[in-house]
Coordinates of C-alpha atoms in Angstrom, one line a residue:
M1 CA -38.7 11.4 -45.1
S2 CA -40.3 11.6 -41.7
H3 CA -37.4 13.6 -40.3
L4 CA -38.7 16.6 -42.3
L5 CA -42.0 16.6 -40.6
S6 CA -42.0 19.6 -38.3
P7 CA -42.6 19.3 -34.6
A8 CA -43.2 23.0 -34.7
R9 CA -46.4 22.7 -36.7
R10 CA -48.4 22.1 -33.5
R11 CA -47.1 25.2 -31.8
R12 CA -47.4 27.4 -34.9
T13 CA -50.8 26.2 -36.1
T14 CA -52.4 26.7 -32.7
L15 CA -52.9 30.3 -33.3
R16 CA -56.3 30.9 -31.8
G17 CA -57.5 31.5 -28.4
A18 CA -56.2 32.8 -25.1
A19 CA -58.1 32.4 -21.8
L20 CA -59.7 35.6 -20.7
A21 CA -58.5 36.4 -17.2
L22 CA -61.1 38.1 -15.0
S23 CA -60.2 40.1 -11.9
A24 CA -62.5 41.5 -9.2
A25 CA -61.8 44.6 -7.0
L26 CA -62.1 44.2 -3.2
L27 CA -63.6 47.4 -1.7
V28 CA -62.4 48.0 1.9
A29 CA -64.5 50.3 4.0
G30 CA -62.8 52.6 6.4
C31 CA -62.7 56.2 7.5
G32 CA -61.8 58.9 5.0
S33 CA -58.5 59.9 6.5
S34 CA -57.2 56.3 6.7
S35 CA -58.2 55.7 3.1
D36 CA -56.5 58.8 1.9
S37 CA -53.3 57.9 3.7
T38 CA -53.3 54.4 2.1
D39 CA -53.8 55.8 -1.4
R40 CA -50.9 58.3 -0.9
D41 CA -48.7 55.5 0.3
A42 CA -49.6 53.3 -2.6
K43 CA -48.9 56.0 -5.1
A44 CA -45.6 56.9 -3.4
S45 CA -44.4 53.2 -3.7
A46 CA -45.3 52.8 -7.4
P47 CA -42.4 53.4 -9.8
A48 CA -42.8 56.3 -12.3
G49 CA -45.1 55.4 -15.1
F50 CA -46.9 52.7 -13.2
P51 CA -49.4 51.1 -12.9
V52 CA -49.4 49.9 -16.5
T53 CA -52.4 48.1 -17.9
V54 CA -52.0 45.9 -21.0
N55 CA -54.7 44.0 -23.0
N56 CA -52.9 41.1 -24.5
C57 CA -54.8 38.6 -26.7
G58 CA -57.9 39.1 -24.6
V59 CA -56.1 39.0 -21.2
K60 CA -56.1 42.2 -19.3
T61 CA -53.1 42.6 -16.9
T62 CA -52.2 45.6 -14.7
Y63 CA -48.6 45.8 -13.6
D64 CA -48.1 47.8 -10.5
K65 CA -44.3 47.6 -11.0
P66 CA -42.0 46.1 -13.6
P67 CA -41.7 42.3 -13.4
S68 CA -38.5 41.1 -11.8
R69 CA -38.4 37.4 -12.5
V70 CA -39.4 36.4 -16.1
V71 CA -39.5 33.0 -17.8
T72 CA -39.5 33.1 -21.5
I73 CA -40.9 30.2 -23.4
H74 CA -39.4 30.1 -27.0
Q75 CA -36.3 31.9 -28.2
H76 CA -37.7 35.1 -29.7
P77 CA -39.2 36.6 -26.5
A78 CA -35.8 36.0 -24.8
E79 CA -34.0 37.8 -27.6
L80 CA -36.4 40.7 -27.4
M81 CA -35.8 41.0 -23.6
L82 CA -32.1 40.9 -24.1
A83 CA -32.2 43.5 -26.8
L84 CA -34.0 45.8 -24.4
G85 CA -31.2 45.4 -21.8
L86 CA -33.3 43.2 -19.5
K87 CA -31.0 40.3 -19.0
D88 CA -31.1 40.7 -15.2
R89 CA -34.9 40.0 -15.3
V90 CA -34.8 36.7 -17.2
V91 CA -34.5 33.7 -14.8
G92 CA -35.2 31.0 -17.3
T93 CA -35.9 30.3 -21.0
A94 CA -36.9 27.3 -23.1
F95 CA -37.2 25.8 -26.6
P96 CA -34.3 27.4 -28.6
D97 CA -35.1 27.5 -32.3
S98 CA -32.0 28.9 -34.1
A99 CA -28.6 30.3 -33.6
V100 CA -28.8 33.4 -31.4
L101 CA -27.7 36.8 -32.8
P102 CA -24.0 37.1 -32.1
E103 CA -24.4 40.3 -30.0
L104 CA -26.8 38.5 -27.7
R105 CA -25.2 35.1 -27.5
K106 CA -23.2 35.6 -24.3
D107 CA -26.2 36.9 -22.4
Y108 CA -28.5 34.2 -23.8
E109 CA -26.2 31.4 -22.8
A110 CA -26.1 32.8 -19.3
I111 CA -29.8 32.2 -18.9
P112 CA -30.8 28.9 -17.3
E113 CA -32.4 26.6 -19.9
L114 CA -35.5 25.0 -18.3
S115 CA -36.2 22.7 -21.2
K116 CA -35.3 21.9 -24.8
K117 CA -39.0 22.2 -25.6
E118 CA -41.9 23.7 -23.8
P119 CA -41.3 23.1 -20.0
S120 CA -44.0 21.6 -17.8
F121 CA -46.1 23.9 -15.6
E122 CA -44.3 22.6 -12.5
T123 CA -40.9 23.3 -14.1
V124 CA -41.9 26.9 -14.7
L125 CA -43.2 27.3 -11.2
E126 CA -39.8 26.1 -9.8
A127 CA -38.2 29.1 -11.4
E128 CA -40.5 31.3 -9.3
P129 CA -41.4 33.8 -12.0
D130 CA -43.8 36.7 -11.7
L131 CA -44.2 36.8 -15.5
V132 CA -44.2 34.1 -18.2
Y133 CA -43.6 35.5 -21.7
G134 CA -44.6 33.0 -24.5
G135 CA -43.5 33.2 -28.1
Y136 CA -45.9 30.6 -29.7
G137 CA -49.4 29.9 -28.8
S138 CA -48.3 26.5 -27.5
A139 CA -46.4 28.2 -24.6
F140 CA -49.8 28.3 -22.9
A141 CA -51.2 25.0 -24.1
E142 CA -54.2 24.1 -22.0
N143 CA -54.0 20.4 -22.7
E144 CA -50.5 20.4 -21.3
G145 CA -51.5 22.3 -18.1
R146 CA -49.9 25.6 -19.0
S147 CA -53.0 27.7 -19.7
R148 CA -52.9 31.4 -18.9
K149 CA -55.6 30.8 -16.4
A150 CA -53.5 28.2 -14.6
F151 CA -50.7 30.7 -14.3
A152 CA -53.1 33.4 -13.1
D153 CA -54.5 31.0 -10.5
A154 CA -50.9 30.6 -9.3
G155 CA -50.4 34.3 -9.0
I156 CA -48.2 34.6 -12.1
D157 CA -48.8 37.1 -14.9
T158 CA -48.5 36.0 -18.6
H159 CA -47.8 37.7 -21.9
L160 CA -48.2 36.1 -25.3
N161 CA -46.5 37.3 -28.4
R162 CA -49.2 39.3 -30.4
E163 CA -48.5 37.2 -33.5
Y164 CA -50.6 34.4 -31.8
C165 CA -53.6 36.5 -31.0
G166 CA -55.0 35.1 -34.3
K167 CA -57.0 38.1 -35.4
K168 CA -55.3 39.4 -38.5
R169 CA -52.4 39.5 -40.9
V170 CA -49.1 40.0 -39.1
T171 CA -46.9 42.9 -40.2
M172 CA -43.7 44.7 -39.2
K173 CA -45.9 47.1 -37.3
D174 CA -46.8 44.2 -35.0
T175 CA -43.0 43.8 -34.3
Y176 CA -42.6 47.4 -33.4
D177 CA -45.8 47.4 -31.3
E178 CA -44.7 44.3 -29.4
I179 CA -41.3 45.9 -28.6
R180 CA -43.0 49.0 -27.4
T181 CA -45.5 47.1 -25.3
V182 CA -42.7 45.0 -23.6
G183 CA -40.8 48.3 -23.0
E184 CA -43.8 49.8 -21.3
I185 CA -44.3 46.7 -19.1
F186 CA -40.7 46.9 -17.9
G187 CA -40.6 50.7 -17.6
V188 CA -38.0 51.0 -20.4
S189 CA -40.0 52.8 -23.1
D190 CA -37.0 54.9 -24.0
R191 CA -35.0 51.8 -24.9
A192 CA -37.9 50.4 -26.8
D193 CA -38.3 53.5 -28.9
K194 CA -34.5 53.5 -29.7
L195 CA -34.6 49.8 -30.7
V196 CA -37.6 50.3 -32.9
A197 CA -35.9 53.3 -34.6
D198 CA -32.9 51.1 -35.3
L199 CA -34.9 48.3 -36.7
E200 CA -37.0 50.6 -38.9
G201 CA -33.8 52.0 -40.3
R202 CA -32.5 48.5 -41.2
V203 CA -35.8 47.7 -42.9
G204 CA -35.9 51.1 -44.8
K205 CA -32.4 50.7 -46.0
A206 CA -32.9 47.2 -47.3
A207 CA -36.3 48.0 -48.9
S208 CA -34.9 51.1 -50.6
A209 CA -32.1 49.1 -52.2
V210 CA -34.5 46.9 -54.1
E211 CA -37.2 49.5 -54.8
G212 CA -38.3 49.4 -58.5
E213 CA -37.0 45.8 -59.0
S214 CA -39.5 43.1 -60.3
A215 CA -40.9 41.1 -57.5
V216 CA -39.3 37.6 -57.4
P217 CA -41.8 34.7 -56.8
V218 CA -40.8 33.0 -53.5
F219 CA -41.9 29.7 -52.0
V220 CA -41.3 29.3 -48.3
Y221 CA -40.3 25.7 -47.4
D222 CA -40.6 25.1 -43.7
S223 CA -40.9 21.3 -43.6
G224 CA -42.8 18.3 -44.9
D225 CA -42.6 15.6 -47.5
K226 CA -46.0 14.4 -48.6
T227 CA -47.2 18.0 -48.4
A228 CA -45.3 21.2 -48.0
F229 CA -45.7 23.2 -44.8
T230 CA -45.4 26.9 -45.8
A231 CA -45.9 30.5 -44.8
G232 CA -49.4 31.8 -45.6
G233 CA -50.6 35.3 -46.4
K234 CA -51.2 36.2 -42.7
S235 CA -47.6 35.5 -41.8
L236 CA -44.9 38.0 -41.1
G237 CA -42.8 36.1 -43.6
T238 CA -45.1 37.3 -46.4
E239 CA -44.3 40.9 -45.5
I240 CA -40.6 40.2 -45.1
I241 CA -40.6 38.8 -48.6
R242 CA -42.5 41.8 -50.0
L243 CA -40.1 44.3 -48.4
A244 CA -37.2 42.3 -49.7
G245 CA -38.4 42.7 -53.3
G246 CA -40.3 39.4 -53.6
K247 CA -43.8 37.9 -53.7
N248 CA -44.9 34.9 -51.6
V249 CA -46.5 32.5 -54.1
F250 CA -48.8 31.3 -51.3
A251 CA -49.9 34.8 -50.1
D252 CA -53.5 33.7 -50.8
L253 CA -53.3 31.0 -48.1
D254 CA -55.5 32.5 -45.4
D255 CA -53.4 31.6 -42.4
V256 CA -50.1 32.2 -40.8
F257 CA -48.8 28.7 -41.7
G258 CA -50.4 25.8 -43.6
D259 CA -50.0 22.8 -45.8
V260 CA -50.1 23.0 -49.6
S261 CA -49.6 20.2 -52.2
W262 CA -46.5 19.8 -54.3
E263 CA -48.6 20.1 -57.4
Q264 CA -49.5 23.7 -56.3
V265 CA -45.8 24.5 -55.8
V266 CA -45.1 23.3 -59.3
E267 CA -48.0 25.3 -60.7
R268 CA -46.8 28.6 -59.1
K269 CA -43.3 28.4 -60.4
P270 CA -41.3 30.0 -57.6
E271 CA -37.9 31.4 -58.7
V272 CA -36.5 31.3 -55.2
I273 CA -37.1 28.9 -52.3
A274 CA -36.7 30.4 -48.8
I275 CA -35.8 27.5 -46.4
Y276 CA -36.7 28.1 -42.8
D277 CA -34.0 26.8 -40.5
Y278 CA -34.7 25.6 -37.0
A279 CA -33.9 22.7 -34.7
G280 CA -36.0 19.5 -35.0
A281 CA -37.1 19.8 -38.6
G282 CA -34.1 18.4 -40.5
S283 CA -31.0 20.3 -41.4
V284 CA -30.9 22.8 -44.3
E285 CA -28.8 20.4 -46.3
Q286 CA -31.4 17.6 -45.8
K287 CA -34.1 20.0 -46.9
K288 CA -32.2 21.0 -50.0
K289 CA -31.4 17.4 -50.8
F290 CA -35.1 16.4 -50.5
L291 CA -36.2 19.3 -52.8
L292 CA -33.5 18.5 -55.4
S293 CA -34.3 14.8 -55.4
Q294 CA -38.0 15.1 -56.3
P295 CA -38.6 14.4 -60.0
A296 CA -41.9 16.3 -59.8
L297 CA -40.0 19.5 -58.8
A298 CA -37.3 19.2 -61.4
D299 CA -38.8 21.9 -63.7
V300 CA -39.5 24.4 -60.9
P301 CA -37.3 27.4 -61.7
A302 CA -35.9 27.6 -58.1
V303 CA -35.0 23.9 -58.0
K304 CA -33.6 23.9 -61.6
N305 CA -31.4 26.9 -60.8
K306 CA -30.7 25.8 -57.2
R307 CA -31.8 29.2 -55.9
F308 CA -32.2 28.8 -52.2
V309 CA -32.1 31.4 -49.4
V310 CA -31.9 30.3 -45.8
L311 CA -33.7 32.2 -43.0
P312 CA -33.6 31.2 -39.3
L313 CA -37.2 30.6 -38.2
T314 CA -36.7 33.2 -35.4
A315 CA -36.0 35.8 -38.0
T316 CA -39.5 35.4 -39.5
L317 CA -41.4 35.9 -36.3
V318 CA -42.6 39.0 -34.3
G319 CA -39.3 39.9 -32.6
I320 CA -36.1 41.8 -33.2
R321 CA -34.8 39.4 -35.9
S322 CA -37.4 40.2 -38.6
A323 CA -35.8 43.5 -39.5
Y324 CA -32.5 41.7 -40.1
A325 CA -34.3 39.1 -42.3
V326 CA -35.5 41.8 -44.7
G327 CA -31.9 42.7 -45.6
D328 CA -30.7 39.0 -45.7
L329 CA -33.5 38.0 -48.0
A330 CA -33.1 41.1 -50.2
R331 CA -29.5 40.1 -50.9
G332 CA -30.7 36.6 -51.9
L333 CA -33.4 37.9 -54.2
H334 CA -31.6 40.8 -55.7
P335 CA -27.9 40.3 -55.3
E336 CA -26.9 43.0 -57.7
S337 CA -29.1 45.7 -56.1
S338 CA -28.6 45.0 -52.4
R339 CA -24.9 44.7 -52.0

């Protein structure tokens, strides 16, 4: 069943490393009065709250003003931008994963799509961005000519979703911090704070509804046939499952995503299977059919009872959708408690 092998593995398993961009200051000698005048002019032209300096995955960037032409690579950075009311800044996006949130669909469809997958370096340059915002580590794949250094050399700033800095377990706090950081970069911190408060409220409501319930063992099925590609303990998916009243049966997998054997799945006896839905990895129905057709899985409680919950991949990443996913998953794990 090669159609179940995920093309997203490469972009989601390349979690480590971002080129460290180094900048040098050019000191210009001149008389005191001229220098003072230049400094005053520079300060007068800078928008309130700027310059803003951000250290992102080892790359330090100073923004003298909000970026005005942004290319987002992958769907979740684009949705985050739109949720912050920044549709007029996005000049191109690429690599859609899942159906867009209904309230953002019209704005998302108005953005030029540069590519169905990661666009080439040259394609991005043609959009004339001053910032490229990547969702997965593969947005800045060096072997494909899109390294952060390559963009820096072209005079273009870059920002990588913090999920792919590869340092630690990803939590909902990373989602809130990412939103606030992007809000700061674009000078809309008030909007970011409001959005975070809304998302925190959604998560709190869903988590409260299942508080005290027994944790349901959950297996995440992303893709794969000979092995299962699943969410590990460092993934945001693990925290979403916990908040929704479940327990990731592969929380001990020390990575964001990784492969496990079907024998391990059988041994861990998940009661619910969370199927990640996204383009290019087989439909949800194909994945269900595959799981239900495997004799070795017949006695797995989730398979025997056909307990499947579907989550869009974008809802399990650092972005605005993760807060929605907690409620959706809670309803699937504890239908009586989270109506």
